[in-house]
């Protein structure tokens, strides 16, 4: 711990104590005592998630949103939003609107255990359409435009091309529900080497093929650069080749799946490329913090400042 860090933590603690005495929340207290708490907006819409800044903001979800907004973040994502109660969804949605923040993805369906997308199961398609209807209701409460879909495992007993055709038909059935509501599912290719062996969708080119075949604005790609660095690398060329079908990005450095600058990915180059291409969507921060506590949370924010394409 250096002197600068010690002084900052001391001041922050004093600010929190003063805020408690005055009856104001931890975010407001920190903002009143620490000039770093109010920062200019990031050039890209980086989206943290609940829990990432809880040591600064506390456990209350809205306080975490307010802290992030004070730090310059203009978007948010929450994989588990569909599992939250309606009152919480509505409260989060109201806070996002108040703060001028966009809601990024939540998970519509992430099937890691079955091959129901690729084996032609008609009952599964009907169930997934119902899941889409439920996701639309949640999206309306929180103002979401994108939902994550992971299309499950591949079938070891079925030829690959049949699986691809079945997956396309399943996604088309889901689009029949999502497209009229203006909600886009983003298909996430996952790496099979480190985290998710056995999944059907693993590469950006494969996602591109599926989206072109489905041919709907409700079916696009979620390009998670952590997964793709492990699976295939070649990040910027794949971004360019699949650009028309990519609607959303997520990031995490590799190895470790923590904030940028902790691994091997040159995020300053990748983010500058997204800026130069005119990307105006959300970049989800789907990773852990490399260090714990308040200092670790500040390190995450500082890392994004260092790679933000200003």
Short mmCIF file of C-alpha atoms in Angstrom, two decimals:
data_model
loop_
_atom_site.label_atom_id
_atom_site.label_comp_id
_atom_site.label_asym_id
_atom_site.label_seq_id
_atom_site.Cartn_x
_atom_site.Cartn_y
_atom_site.Cartn_z
CA UNK A 1 0.00 0.00 0.00
CA UNK A 2 1.51 3.35 -0.98
CA UNK A 3 0.98 6.70 0.70
CA UNK A 4 -1.44 7.90 -1.96
CA UNK A 5 -3.67 4.84 -1.47
CA UNK A 6 -3.57 5.21 2.30
CA UNK A 7 -4.56 8.88 2.16
CA UNK A 8 -7.38 8.16 -0.25
CA UNK A 9 -8.85 5.41 1.87
CA UNK A 10 -8.54 7.56 4.98
CA UNK A 11 -10.40 10.41 3.32
CA UNK A 12 -13.05 8.05 1.98
CA UNK A 13 -13.62 6.56 5.42
CA UNK A 14 -13.95 10.01 6.92
CA UNK A 15 -16.44 10.96 4.22
CA UNK A 16 -18.56 7.88 4.88
CA UNK A 17 -18.60 8.55 8.59
CA UNK A 18 -19.59 12.16 8.03
CA UNK A 19 -22.29 11.07 5.64
CA UNK A 20 -23.72 8.60 8.13
CA UNK A 21 -23.84 11.31 10.79
CA UNK A 22 -25.66 13.61 8.40
CA UNK A 23 -28.14 10.90 7.40
CA UNK A 24 -27.05 10.62 3.77
CA UNK A 25 -26.12 7.48 1.84
CA UNK A 26 -22.61 6.13 1.32
CA UNK A 27 -22.50 7.13 -2.34
CA UNK A 28 -23.43 10.72 -1.66
CA UNK A 29 -20.97 10.90 1.24
CA UNK A 30 -18.14 9.55 -0.87
CA UNK A 31 -18.98 11.93 -3.69
CA UNK A 32 -18.92 14.86 -1.30
CA UNK A 33 -15.44 14.06 0.04
CA UNK A 34 -13.62 12.58 -2.94
CA UNK A 35 -13.19 14.44 -6.21
CA UNK A 36 -12.59 11.12 -8.01
CA UNK A 37 -16.19 10.09 -7.36
CA UNK A 38 -17.56 12.39 -10.07
CA UNK A 39 -15.93 11.73 -13.41
CA UNK A 40 -16.60 12.53 -17.03
CA UNK A 41 -18.62 9.91 -18.96
CA UNK A 42 -16.63 7.17 -20.64
CA UNK A 43 -16.38 7.36 -24.42
CA UNK A 44 -17.77 3.83 -24.74
CA UNK A 45 -20.80 2.66 -22.80
CA UNK A 46 -19.04 0.26 -20.44
CA UNK A 47 -21.55 -1.65 -18.32
CA UNK A 48 -20.62 -2.91 -14.83
CA UNK A 49 -22.80 -5.39 -12.96
CA UNK A 50 -24.22 -5.66 -9.47
CA UNK A 51 -21.59 -6.49 -6.87
CA UNK A 52 -18.68 -5.04 -8.81
CA UNK A 53 -18.59 -1.84 -6.70
CA UNK A 54 -20.33 -2.95 -3.51
CA UNK A 55 -17.40 -2.01 -1.25
CA UNK A 56 -17.80 1.58 -2.36
CA UNK A 57 -21.57 1.72 -2.69
CA UNK A 58 -22.94 -0.87 -0.29
CA UNK A 59 -25.33 -3.72 -1.01
CA UNK A 60 -28.31 -1.68 -2.16
CA UNK A 61 -28.74 -2.09 -5.91
CA UNK A 62 -29.75 1.49 -6.62
CA UNK A 63 -26.83 2.85 -4.58
CA UNK A 64 -24.53 0.74 -6.77
CA UNK A 65 -26.09 2.27 -9.88
CA UNK A 66 -25.65 5.77 -8.49
CA UNK A 67 -22.02 5.16 -7.64
CA UNK A 68 -21.35 3.88 -11.16
CA UNK A 69 -23.10 6.88 -12.71
CA UNK A 70 -21.00 9.24 -10.57
CA UNK A 71 -17.90 7.48 -11.90
CA UNK A 72 -18.90 8.09 -15.51
CA UNK A 73 -20.54 4.77 -16.44
CA UNK A 74 -23.62 5.16 -18.64
CA UNK A 75 -24.79 1.54 -18.88
CA UNK A 76 -25.38 -1.50 -16.72
CA UNK A 77 -25.98 -5.23 -17.14
CA UNK A 78 -27.36 -7.96 -14.93
CA UNK A 79 -27.35 -11.57 -16.11
CA UNK A 80 -29.83 -12.57 -13.41
CA UNK A 81 -32.45 -9.86 -13.94
CA UNK A 82 -35.16 -12.34 -14.98
CA UNK A 83 -34.82 -14.02 -11.59
CA UNK A 84 -35.44 -10.83 -9.62
CA UNK A 85 -38.90 -9.97 -8.31
CA UNK A 86 -41.06 -7.51 -10.21
CA UNK A 87 -40.70 -4.76 -7.61
CA UNK A 88 -36.90 -4.93 -7.85
CA UNK A 89 -37.02 -4.89 -11.65
CA UNK A 90 -39.23 -1.81 -11.60
CA UNK A 91 -37.03 -0.08 -9.02
CA UNK A 92 -33.89 -0.73 -11.05
CA UNK A 93 -35.60 0.44 -14.24
CA UNK A 94 -36.73 3.68 -12.59
CA UNK A 95 -33.22 4.34 -11.26
CA UNK A 96 -31.65 3.73 -14.67
CA UNK A 97 -34.03 6.22 -16.26
CA UNK A 98 -33.37 8.77 -13.53
CA UNK A 99 -29.60 8.42 -13.95
CA UNK A 100 -29.68 8.47 -17.74
CA UNK A 101 -28.14 4.99 -17.94
CA UNK A 102 -28.86 2.24 -20.48
CA UNK A 103 -29.70 -1.31 -19.51
CA UNK A 104 -27.46 -3.83 -21.22
CA UNK A 105 -28.09 -7.54 -21.44
CA UNK A 106 -29.76 -9.89 -19.07
CA UNK A 107 -29.90 -13.63 -19.74
CA UNK A 108 -32.99 -14.91 -21.52
CA UNK A 109 -31.68 -18.47 -21.72
CA UNK A 110 -28.26 -19.97 -21.07
CA UNK A 111 -28.54 -23.70 -21.57
CA UNK A 112 -25.28 -25.40 -20.64
CA UNK A 113 -26.72 -28.87 -20.12
CA UNK A 114 -28.98 -29.94 -22.99
CA UNK A 115 -28.96 -30.03 -26.79
CA UNK A 116 -32.53 -28.79 -27.16
CA UNK A 117 -31.58 -26.01 -29.59
CA UNK A 118 -29.96 -28.44 -32.03
CA UNK A 119 -31.87 -31.71 -31.75
CA UNK A 120 -35.14 -30.57 -33.32
CA UNK A 121 -37.24 -30.81 -30.13
CA UNK A 122 -40.50 -29.03 -30.96
CA UNK A 123 -41.69 -28.91 -27.35
CA UNK A 124 -38.44 -27.18 -26.43
CA UNK A 125 -39.07 -24.56 -29.09
CA UNK A 126 -42.51 -23.86 -27.67
CA UNK A 127 -41.02 -23.53 -24.18
CA UNK A 128 -38.36 -21.15 -25.47
CA UNK A 129 -41.01 -19.00 -27.14
CA UNK A 130 -42.76 -18.72 -23.77
CA UNK A 131 -39.45 -17.77 -22.19
CA UNK A 132 -39.16 -15.02 -24.81
CA UNK A 133 -42.57 -13.64 -23.81
CA UNK A 134 -41.46 -13.52 -20.18
CA UNK A 135 -38.23 -11.76 -21.17
CA UNK A 136 -40.20 -9.10 -23.04
CA UNK A 137 -42.08 -8.24 -19.85
CA UNK A 138 -38.84 -7.91 -17.91
CA UNK A 139 -37.24 -5.85 -20.67
CA UNK A 140 -40.12 -3.40 -20.59
CA UNK A 141 -39.63 -2.87 -16.84
CA UNK A 142 -35.89 -2.21 -17.02
CA UNK A 143 -35.63 -0.65 -20.47
CA UNK A 144 -33.53 -3.44 -21.99
CA UNK A 145 -33.01 -3.87 -25.72
CA UNK A 146 -30.79 -6.98 -25.70
CA UNK A 147 -31.00 -10.40 -24.03
CA UNK A 148 -28.34 -13.11 -23.95
CA UNK A 149 -28.94 -16.56 -25.41
CA UNK A 150 -26.52 -19.48 -25.13
CA UNK A 151 -27.82 -22.23 -27.43
CA UNK A 152 -26.75 -25.20 -25.38
CA UNK A 153 -24.65 -28.28 -26.03
CA UNK A 154 -24.02 -30.07 -29.28
CA UNK A 155 -25.48 -33.53 -29.88
CA UNK A 156 -22.80 -36.20 -30.24
CA UNK A 157 -25.23 -38.51 -32.06
CA UNK A 158 -26.35 -36.12 -34.76
CA UNK A 159 -24.50 -34.85 -37.83
CA UNK A 160 -23.27 -31.29 -37.36
CA UNK A 161 -25.16 -29.85 -40.34
CA UNK A 162 -28.47 -31.21 -39.06
CA UNK A 163 -27.73 -29.57 -35.72
CA UNK A 164 -27.03 -26.26 -37.42
CA UNK A 165 -30.29 -26.42 -39.36
CA UNK A 166 -32.24 -27.29 -36.21
CA UNK A 167 -30.63 -24.44 -34.30
CA UNK A 168 -31.59 -22.01 -37.07
CA UNK A 169 -35.20 -23.20 -36.92
CA UNK A 170 -35.26 -22.83 -33.13
CA UNK A 171 -33.86 -19.29 -33.29
CA UNK A 172 -36.38 -18.36 -36.00
CA UNK A 173 -39.20 -19.54 -33.73
CA UNK A 174 -37.87 -17.34 -30.93
CA UNK A 175 -37.60 -14.36 -33.29
CA UNK A 176 -41.28 -14.70 -34.11
CA UNK A 177 -41.92 -13.57 -30.53
CA UNK A 178 -39.01 -11.17 -29.99
CA UNK A 179 -38.99 -9.22 -33.24
CA UNK A 180 -42.44 -7.60 -32.92
CA UNK A 181 -41.44 -6.42 -29.43
CA UNK A 182 -38.20 -4.85 -30.64
CA UNK A 183 -36.08 -7.06 -28.40
CA UNK A 184 -32.85 -8.55 -29.75
CA UNK A 185 -31.37 -11.82 -28.54
CA UNK A 186 -27.61 -11.83 -28.80
CA UNK A 187 -26.01 -15.25 -29.27
CA UNK A 188 -22.87 -15.73 -27.20
CA UNK A 189 -20.12 -18.03 -28.49
CA UNK A 190 -18.30 -19.59 -25.52
CA UNK A 191 -14.81 -20.99 -25.26
CA UNK A 192 -14.54 -24.77 -24.93
CA UNK A 193 -10.97 -24.84 -23.64
CA UNK A 194 -11.22 -23.18 -20.25
CA UNK A 195 -14.83 -22.63 -19.20
CA UNK A 196 -17.53 -24.38 -21.23
CA UNK A 197 -16.60 -27.63 -23.00
CA UNK A 198 -19.30 -29.24 -25.12
CA UNK A 199 -21.17 -26.11 -26.19
CA UNK A 200 -22.55 -25.90 -29.73
CA UNK A 201 -21.71 -22.24 -30.39
CA UNK A 202 -18.02 -21.40 -29.96
CA UNK A 203 -16.81 -19.08 -32.75
CA UNK A 204 -17.72 -15.71 -34.19
CA UNK A 205 -17.88 -17.07 -37.75
CA UNK A 206 -20.36 -19.70 -36.59
CA UNK A 207 -22.49 -17.03 -34.93
CA UNK A 208 -22.32 -15.03 -38.15
CA UNK A 209 -23.60 -18.00 -40.13
CA UNK A 210 -26.52 -18.53 -37.74
CA UNK A 211 -27.54 -14.87 -37.74
CA UNK A 212 -27.35 -14.57 -41.52
CA UNK A 213 -29.48 -17.70 -41.87
CA UNK A 214 -32.07 -16.56 -39.31
CA UNK A 215 -32.15 -13.16 -41.05
CA UNK A 216 -33.91 -11.17 -38.32
CA UNK A 217 -33.01 -7.99 -36.44
CA UNK A 218 -33.96 -9.94 -33.31
CA UNK A 219 -31.00 -12.34 -33.70
CA UNK A 220 -27.45 -10.98 -33.49
CA UNK A 221 -24.06 -11.84 -31.96
CA UNK A 222 -22.70 -11.09 -28.51
CA UNK A 223 -18.93 -10.95 -29.04
CA UNK A 224 -17.34 -11.71 -25.67
CA UNK A 225 -13.68 -10.90 -26.26
CA UNK A 226 -12.55 -12.98 -23.29
CA UNK A 227 -14.04 -16.13 -24.79
CA UNK A 228 -12.86 -15.34 -28.29
CA UNK A 229 -9.29 -14.61 -27.24
CA UNK A 230 -9.18 -18.15 -25.85
CA UNK A 231 -11.04 -19.80 -28.73
CA UNK A 232 -9.55 -18.14 -31.78
CA UNK A 233 -7.84 -14.80 -31.12
CA UNK A 234 -7.80 -12.62 -34.25
CA UNK A 235 -10.17 -10.28 -32.44
CA UNK A 236 -10.19 -7.20 -34.67
CA UNK A 237 -10.37 -9.07 -38.02
CA UNK A 238 -13.28 -11.15 -36.72
CA UNK A 239 -15.01 -7.99 -35.50
CA UNK A 240 -14.69 -6.54 -38.99
CA UNK A 241 -15.86 -9.67 -40.81
CA UNK A 242 -18.91 -10.20 -38.60
CA UNK A 243 -19.65 -6.51 -38.02
CA UNK A 244 -23.12 -6.49 -39.57
CA UNK A 245 -24.27 -9.19 -37.14
CA UNK A 246 -22.60 -8.01 -33.91
CA UNK A 247 -24.90 -6.05 -31.61
CA UNK A 248 -23.14 -6.29 -28.26
CA UNK A 249 -19.70 -6.80 -26.75
CA UNK A 250 -18.53 -8.15 -23.43
CA UNK A 251 -14.99 -8.09 -22.11
CA UNK A 252 -12.64 -9.66 -19.63
CA UNK A 253 -8.90 -10.00 -19.97
CA UNK A 254 -7.14 -13.32 -20.47
CA UNK A 255 -5.79 -15.14 -18.55
CA UNK A 256 -7.79 -14.59 -15.38
CA UNK A 257 -11.01 -13.03 -16.67
CA UNK A 258 -10.48 -9.78 -14.79
CA UNK A 259 -10.40 -6.12 -15.81
CA UNK A 260 -8.44 -4.83 -18.83
CA UNK A 261 -4.66 -4.45 -18.36
CA UNK A 262 -4.44 -7.60 -16.21
CA UNK A 263 -3.86 -9.97 -19.14
CA UNK A 264 -2.76 -10.19 -22.74
CA UNK A 265 -5.50 -8.40 -24.70
CA UNK A 266 -4.60 -4.95 -26.09
CA UNK A 267 -7.93 -3.42 -25.11
CA UNK A 268 -6.79 0.11 -25.88
CA UNK A 269 -6.43 -0.95 -29.52
CA UNK A 270 -9.68 -2.93 -29.59
CA UNK A 271 -11.73 -0.14 -28.00
CA UNK A 272 -10.22 2.48 -30.31
CA UNK A 273 -11.25 0.24 -33.21
CA UNK A 274 -14.84 0.09 -31.93
CA UNK A 275 -14.88 3.87 -31.58
CA UNK A 276 -13.52 4.35 -35.09
CA UNK A 277 -16.18 2.02 -36.51
CA UNK A 278 -18.88 4.10 -34.83
CA UNK A 279 -20.02 1.49 -32.32
CA UNK A 280 -22.78 3.02 -30.20
CA UNK A 281 -23.88 -0.04 -28.25
CA UNK A 282 -22.94 -1.41 -24.84
CA UNK A 283 -19.69 -3.07 -23.75
CA UNK A 284 -20.46 -5.34 -20.83
CA UNK A 285 -17.86 -5.75 -18.07
CA UNK A 286 -18.42 -9.47 -17.55
CA UNK A 287 -15.42 -10.26 -15.42
CA UNK A 288 -14.20 -10.32 -11.86
CA UNK A 289 -12.02 -7.84 -10.02
CA UNK A 290 -8.35 -8.78 -9.87
CA UNK A 291 -8.08 -7.45 -6.32
CA UNK A 292 -10.55 -7.30 -3.46
CA UNK A 293 -12.10 -4.48 -1.51
CA UNK A 294 -12.23 -0.76 -2.20
CA UNK A 295 -8.75 -0.72 -3.71
CA UNK A 296 -9.65 -3.49 -6.15
CA UNK A 297 -12.79 -1.64 -7.25
CA UNK A 298 -10.79 1.54 -7.81
CA UNK A 299 -8.29 -0.48 -9.84
CA UNK A 300 -11.12 -1.65 -12.13
CA UNK A 301 -12.30 1.91 -12.72
CA UNK A 302 -8.75 3.14 -13.31
CA UNK A 303 -8.12 0.31 -15.76
CA UNK A 304 -11.13 1.33 -17.85
CA UNK A 305 -10.01 4.95 -17.76
CA UNK A 306 -6.62 3.86 -19.11
CA UNK A 307 -8.10 2.04 -22.13
CA UNK A 308 -11.11 4.26 -22.84
CA UNK A 309 -10.75 5.68 -26.37
CA UNK A 310 -11.06 9.38 -25.55
#
